[in-house]
PDB file of C-alpha atoms in Angstrom:
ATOM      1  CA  UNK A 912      16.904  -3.688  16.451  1.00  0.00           C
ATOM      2  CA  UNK A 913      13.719  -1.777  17.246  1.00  0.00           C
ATOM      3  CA  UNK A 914      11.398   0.171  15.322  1.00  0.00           C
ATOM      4  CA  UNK A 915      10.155   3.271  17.355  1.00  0.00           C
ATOM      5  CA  UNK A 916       6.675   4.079  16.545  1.00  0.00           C
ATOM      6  CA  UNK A 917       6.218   8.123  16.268  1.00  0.00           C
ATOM      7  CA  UNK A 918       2.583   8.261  16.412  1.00  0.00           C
ATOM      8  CA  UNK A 919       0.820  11.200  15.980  1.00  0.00           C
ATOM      9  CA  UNK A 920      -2.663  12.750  14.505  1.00  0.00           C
ATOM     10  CA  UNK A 921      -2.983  12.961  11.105  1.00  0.00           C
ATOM     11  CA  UNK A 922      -6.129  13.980   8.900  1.00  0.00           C
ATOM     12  CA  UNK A 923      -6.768  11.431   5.854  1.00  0.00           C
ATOM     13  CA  UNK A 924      -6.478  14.717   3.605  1.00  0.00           C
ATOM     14  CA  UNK A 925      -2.997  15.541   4.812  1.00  0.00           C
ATOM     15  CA  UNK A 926      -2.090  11.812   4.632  1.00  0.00           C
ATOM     16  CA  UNK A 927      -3.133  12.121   1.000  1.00  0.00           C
ATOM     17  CA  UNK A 928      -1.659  15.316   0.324  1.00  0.00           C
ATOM     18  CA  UNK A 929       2.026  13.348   1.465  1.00  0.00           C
ATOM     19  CA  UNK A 930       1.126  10.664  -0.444  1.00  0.00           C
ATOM     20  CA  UNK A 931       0.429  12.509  -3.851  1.00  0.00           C
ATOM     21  CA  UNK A 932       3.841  14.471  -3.327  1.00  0.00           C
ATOM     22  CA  UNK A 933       5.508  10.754  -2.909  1.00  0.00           C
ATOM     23  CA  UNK A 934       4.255  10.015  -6.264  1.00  0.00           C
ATOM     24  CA  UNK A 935       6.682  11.847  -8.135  1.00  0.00           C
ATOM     25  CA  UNK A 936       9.144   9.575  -7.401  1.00  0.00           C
ATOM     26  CA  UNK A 937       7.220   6.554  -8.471  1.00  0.00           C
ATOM     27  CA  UNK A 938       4.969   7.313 -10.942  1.00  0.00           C
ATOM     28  CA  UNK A 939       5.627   6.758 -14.855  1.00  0.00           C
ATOM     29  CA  UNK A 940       2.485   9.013 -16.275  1.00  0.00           C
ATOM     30  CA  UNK A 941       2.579   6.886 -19.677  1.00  0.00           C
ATOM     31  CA  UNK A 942       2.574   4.076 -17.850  1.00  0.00           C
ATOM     32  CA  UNK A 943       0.114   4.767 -15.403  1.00  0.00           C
ATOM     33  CA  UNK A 944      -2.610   6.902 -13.916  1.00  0.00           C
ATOM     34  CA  UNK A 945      -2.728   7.053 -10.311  1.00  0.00           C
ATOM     35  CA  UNK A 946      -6.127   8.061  -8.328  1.00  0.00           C
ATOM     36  CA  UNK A 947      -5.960   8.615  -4.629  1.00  0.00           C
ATOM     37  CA  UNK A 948      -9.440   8.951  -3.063  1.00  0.00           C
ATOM     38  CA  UNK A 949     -10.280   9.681   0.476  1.00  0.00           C
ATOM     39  CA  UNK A 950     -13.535   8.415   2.148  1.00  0.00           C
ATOM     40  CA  UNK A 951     -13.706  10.565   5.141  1.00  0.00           C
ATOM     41  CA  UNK A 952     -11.987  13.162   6.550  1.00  0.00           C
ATOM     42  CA  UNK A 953     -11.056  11.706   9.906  1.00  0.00           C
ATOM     43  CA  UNK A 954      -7.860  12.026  11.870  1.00  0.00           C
ATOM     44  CA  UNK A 955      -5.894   8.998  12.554  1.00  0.00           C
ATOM     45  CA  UNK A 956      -3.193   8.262  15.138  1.00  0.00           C
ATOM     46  CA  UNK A 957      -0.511   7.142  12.653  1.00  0.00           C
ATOM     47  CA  UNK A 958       3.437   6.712  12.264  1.00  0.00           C
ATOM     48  CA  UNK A 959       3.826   8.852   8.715  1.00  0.00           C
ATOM     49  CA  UNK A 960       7.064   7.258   7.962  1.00  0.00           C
ATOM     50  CA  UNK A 961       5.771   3.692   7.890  1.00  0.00           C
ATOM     51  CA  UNK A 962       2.407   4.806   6.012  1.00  0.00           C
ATOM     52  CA  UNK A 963       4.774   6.432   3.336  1.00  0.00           C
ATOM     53  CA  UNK A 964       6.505   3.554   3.243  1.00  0.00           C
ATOM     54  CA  UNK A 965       4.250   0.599   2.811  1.00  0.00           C
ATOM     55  CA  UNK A 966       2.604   3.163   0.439  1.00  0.00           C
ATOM     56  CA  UNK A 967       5.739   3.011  -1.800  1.00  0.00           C
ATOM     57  CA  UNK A 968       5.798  -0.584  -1.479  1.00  0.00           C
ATOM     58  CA  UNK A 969       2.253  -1.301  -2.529  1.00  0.00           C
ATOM     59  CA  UNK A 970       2.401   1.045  -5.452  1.00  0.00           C
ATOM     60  CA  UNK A 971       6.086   0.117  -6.812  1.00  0.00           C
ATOM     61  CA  UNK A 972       4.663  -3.476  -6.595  1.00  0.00           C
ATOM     62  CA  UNK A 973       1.033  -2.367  -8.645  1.00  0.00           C
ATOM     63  CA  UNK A 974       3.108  -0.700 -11.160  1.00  0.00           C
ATOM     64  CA  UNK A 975       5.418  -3.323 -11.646  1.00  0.00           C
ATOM     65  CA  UNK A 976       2.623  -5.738 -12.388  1.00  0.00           C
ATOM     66  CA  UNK A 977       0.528  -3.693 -14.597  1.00  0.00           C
ATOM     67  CA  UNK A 978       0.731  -3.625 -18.023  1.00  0.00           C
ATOM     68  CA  UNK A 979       0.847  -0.096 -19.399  1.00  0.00           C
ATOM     69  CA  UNK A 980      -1.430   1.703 -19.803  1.00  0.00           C
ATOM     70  CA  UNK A 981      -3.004   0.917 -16.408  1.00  0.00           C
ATOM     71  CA  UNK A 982      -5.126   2.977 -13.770  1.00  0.00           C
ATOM     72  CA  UNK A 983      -4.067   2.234 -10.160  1.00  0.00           C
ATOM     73  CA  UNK A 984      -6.558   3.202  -7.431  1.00  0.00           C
ATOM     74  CA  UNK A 985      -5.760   3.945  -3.932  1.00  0.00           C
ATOM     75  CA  UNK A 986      -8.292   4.646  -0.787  1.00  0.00           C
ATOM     76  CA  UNK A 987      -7.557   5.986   2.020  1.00  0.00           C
ATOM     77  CA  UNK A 988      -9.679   5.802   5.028  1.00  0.00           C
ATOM     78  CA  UNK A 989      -9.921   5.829   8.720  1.00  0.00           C
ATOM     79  CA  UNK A 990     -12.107   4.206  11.447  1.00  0.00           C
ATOM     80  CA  UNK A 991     -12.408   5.557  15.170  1.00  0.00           C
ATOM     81  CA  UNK A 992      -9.152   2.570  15.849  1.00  0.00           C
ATOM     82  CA  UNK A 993      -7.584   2.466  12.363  1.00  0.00           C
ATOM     83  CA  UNK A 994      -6.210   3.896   9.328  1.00  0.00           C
ATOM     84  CA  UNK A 995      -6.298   1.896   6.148  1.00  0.00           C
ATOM     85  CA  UNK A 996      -4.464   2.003   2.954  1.00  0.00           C
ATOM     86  CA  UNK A 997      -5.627   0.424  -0.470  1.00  0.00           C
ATOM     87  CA  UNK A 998      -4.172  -0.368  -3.661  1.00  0.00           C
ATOM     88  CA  UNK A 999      -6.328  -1.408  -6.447  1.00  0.00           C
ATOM     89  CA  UNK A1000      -4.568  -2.287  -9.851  1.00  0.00           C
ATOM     90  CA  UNK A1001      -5.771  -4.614 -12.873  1.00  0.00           C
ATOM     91  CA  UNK A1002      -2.138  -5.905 -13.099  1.00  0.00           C
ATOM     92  CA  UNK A1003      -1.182 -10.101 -13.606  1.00  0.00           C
ATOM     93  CA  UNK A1004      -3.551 -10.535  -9.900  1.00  0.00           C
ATOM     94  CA  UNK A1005      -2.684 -13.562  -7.938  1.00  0.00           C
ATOM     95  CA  UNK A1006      -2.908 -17.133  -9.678  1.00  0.00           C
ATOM     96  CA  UNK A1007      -5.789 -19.334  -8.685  1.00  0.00           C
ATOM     97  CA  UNK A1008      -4.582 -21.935  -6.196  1.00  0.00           C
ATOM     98  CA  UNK A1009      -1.402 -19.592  -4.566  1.00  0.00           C
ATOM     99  CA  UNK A1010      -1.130 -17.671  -1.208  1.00  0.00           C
ATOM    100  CA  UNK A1011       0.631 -14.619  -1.335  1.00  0.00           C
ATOM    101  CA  UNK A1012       0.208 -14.699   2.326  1.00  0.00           C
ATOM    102  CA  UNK A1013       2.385 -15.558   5.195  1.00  0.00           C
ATOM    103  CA  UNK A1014       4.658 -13.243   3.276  1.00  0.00           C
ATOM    104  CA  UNK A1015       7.736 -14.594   3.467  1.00  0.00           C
ATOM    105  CA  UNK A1016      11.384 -12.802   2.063  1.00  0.00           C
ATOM    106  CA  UNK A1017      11.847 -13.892  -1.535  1.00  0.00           C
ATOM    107  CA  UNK A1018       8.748 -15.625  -1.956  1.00  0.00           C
ATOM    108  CA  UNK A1019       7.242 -14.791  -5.598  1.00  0.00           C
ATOM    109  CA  UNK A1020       3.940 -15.417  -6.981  1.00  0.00           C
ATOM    110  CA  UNK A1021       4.642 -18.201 -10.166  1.00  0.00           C
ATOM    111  CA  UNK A1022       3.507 -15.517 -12.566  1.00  0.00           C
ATOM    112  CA  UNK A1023       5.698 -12.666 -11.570  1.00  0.00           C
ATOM    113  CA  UNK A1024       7.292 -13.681 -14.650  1.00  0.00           C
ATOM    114  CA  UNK A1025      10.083 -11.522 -15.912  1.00  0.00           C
ATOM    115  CA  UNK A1026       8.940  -8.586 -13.321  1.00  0.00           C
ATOM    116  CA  UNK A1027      12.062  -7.634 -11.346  1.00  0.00           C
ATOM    117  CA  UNK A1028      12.188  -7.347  -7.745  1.00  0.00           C
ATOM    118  CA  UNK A1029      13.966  -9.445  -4.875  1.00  0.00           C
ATOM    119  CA  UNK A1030      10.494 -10.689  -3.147  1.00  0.00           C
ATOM    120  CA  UNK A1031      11.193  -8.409  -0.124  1.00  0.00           C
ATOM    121  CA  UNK A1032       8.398  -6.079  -0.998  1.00  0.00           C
ATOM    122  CA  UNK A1033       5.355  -6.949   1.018  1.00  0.00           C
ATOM    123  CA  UNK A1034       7.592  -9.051   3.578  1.00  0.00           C
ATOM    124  CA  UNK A1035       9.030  -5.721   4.335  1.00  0.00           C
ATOM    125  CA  UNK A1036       5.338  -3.816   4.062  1.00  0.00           C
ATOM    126  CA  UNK A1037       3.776  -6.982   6.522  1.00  0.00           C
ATOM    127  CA  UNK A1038       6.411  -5.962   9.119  1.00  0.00           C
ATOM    128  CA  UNK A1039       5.801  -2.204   8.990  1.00  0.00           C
ATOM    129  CA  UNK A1040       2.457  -2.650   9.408  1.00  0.00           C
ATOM    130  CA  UNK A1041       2.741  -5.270  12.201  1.00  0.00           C
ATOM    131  CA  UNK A1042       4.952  -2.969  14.204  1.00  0.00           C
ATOM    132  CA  UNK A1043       1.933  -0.738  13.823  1.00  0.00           C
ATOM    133  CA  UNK A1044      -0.254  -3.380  15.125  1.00  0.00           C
ATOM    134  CA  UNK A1045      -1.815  -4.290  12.154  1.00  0.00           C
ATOM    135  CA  UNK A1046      -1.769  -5.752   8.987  1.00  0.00           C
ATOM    136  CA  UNK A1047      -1.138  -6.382   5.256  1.00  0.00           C
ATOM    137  CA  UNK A1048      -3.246  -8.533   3.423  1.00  0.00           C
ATOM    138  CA  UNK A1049      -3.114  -9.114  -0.482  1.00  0.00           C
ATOM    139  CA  UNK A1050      -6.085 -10.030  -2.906  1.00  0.00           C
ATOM    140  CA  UNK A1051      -7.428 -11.459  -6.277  1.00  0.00           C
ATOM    141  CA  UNK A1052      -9.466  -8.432  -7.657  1.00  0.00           C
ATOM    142  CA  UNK A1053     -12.361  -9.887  -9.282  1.00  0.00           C
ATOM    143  CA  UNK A1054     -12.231  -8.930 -12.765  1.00  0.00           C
ATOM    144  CA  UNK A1055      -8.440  -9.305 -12.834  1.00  0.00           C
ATOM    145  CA  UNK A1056      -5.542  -7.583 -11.090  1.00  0.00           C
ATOM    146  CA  UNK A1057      -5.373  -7.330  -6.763  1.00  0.00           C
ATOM    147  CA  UNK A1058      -6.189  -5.503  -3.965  1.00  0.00           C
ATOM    148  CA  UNK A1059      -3.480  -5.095  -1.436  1.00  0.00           C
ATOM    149  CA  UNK A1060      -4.516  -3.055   1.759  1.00  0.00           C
ATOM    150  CA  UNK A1061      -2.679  -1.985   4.729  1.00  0.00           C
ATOM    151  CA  UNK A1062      -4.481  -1.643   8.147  1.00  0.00           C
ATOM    152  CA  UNK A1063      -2.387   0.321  11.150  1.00  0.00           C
ATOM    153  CA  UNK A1064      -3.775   0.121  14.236  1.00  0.00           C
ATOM    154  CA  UNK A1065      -3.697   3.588  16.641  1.00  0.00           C
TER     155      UNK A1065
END
């Protein structure tokens, strides 16, 4: 089937604002501390369903792979063309020598370990964010941990 894009303008602060309220549903406070910081206050052409999504993907997935107790970070900014959304976490990070990326369904990194979780997660994120035009990439965090951001293009 098709996805139907409902763009429309959205300030970073009222992105964040929907953001923090979708927190309550996935955030363990003993497990983790969640900061959301915005770098500009911008408007950006955006479908709020998929942001909200791939937002619940990327920090269900940082939580999951962080050791409590943890401190997740996540940016949001916006460019003239795009919106981006990042997840910083000092979780397990991505083992020297592996590719999280083409995400593919079911693929797992080899030190997801006992972490549960069908492998759909950023398979699922990558395709909301390419309907959007853009993209999902996933990083080593130097230092430990990863950096998984999500560009949508307007």
């Amino acid at each position: 089937g098709e996805w139907p894009l409902r763009l429309e303008p959205h300030s970073t602060e009222i992105i964040a604002d929907r953001l923090r309220l979708r927190l309550n549903s996935l955030s363990d406070p003993d497990r983790a501390r969640i900061r959301i910081q915005t770098e500009n206050q911008m408007q950006a052409l955006v479908d709020l369903m998929l942001v909200e999504y791939v937002w619940g993907i990327l920090i269900s997935n940082a939580l999951r792979f962080s050791d409590a107790p943890s401190i997740i970070e996540a940016r949001l900014y916006s460019t003239r063309r795009e919106f981006h959304l990042q997840v910083l976490d000092r979780g397990v990070g991505i083992p020297s020598g592996e590719s999280p990326a083409p995400f593919k369904p079911g693929h797992r990194l080899s030190n997801a370990g006992n972490r549960h979780g069908p492998g759909l997660g950023l398979y699922l994120g990558a395709m909301a964010a390419f309907v959007h035009n853009g993209s999902l990439t996933l990083l080593a965090r130097p230092g430990g941990g990863s950096t998984a951001e999500a560009t949508f293009v307007s």
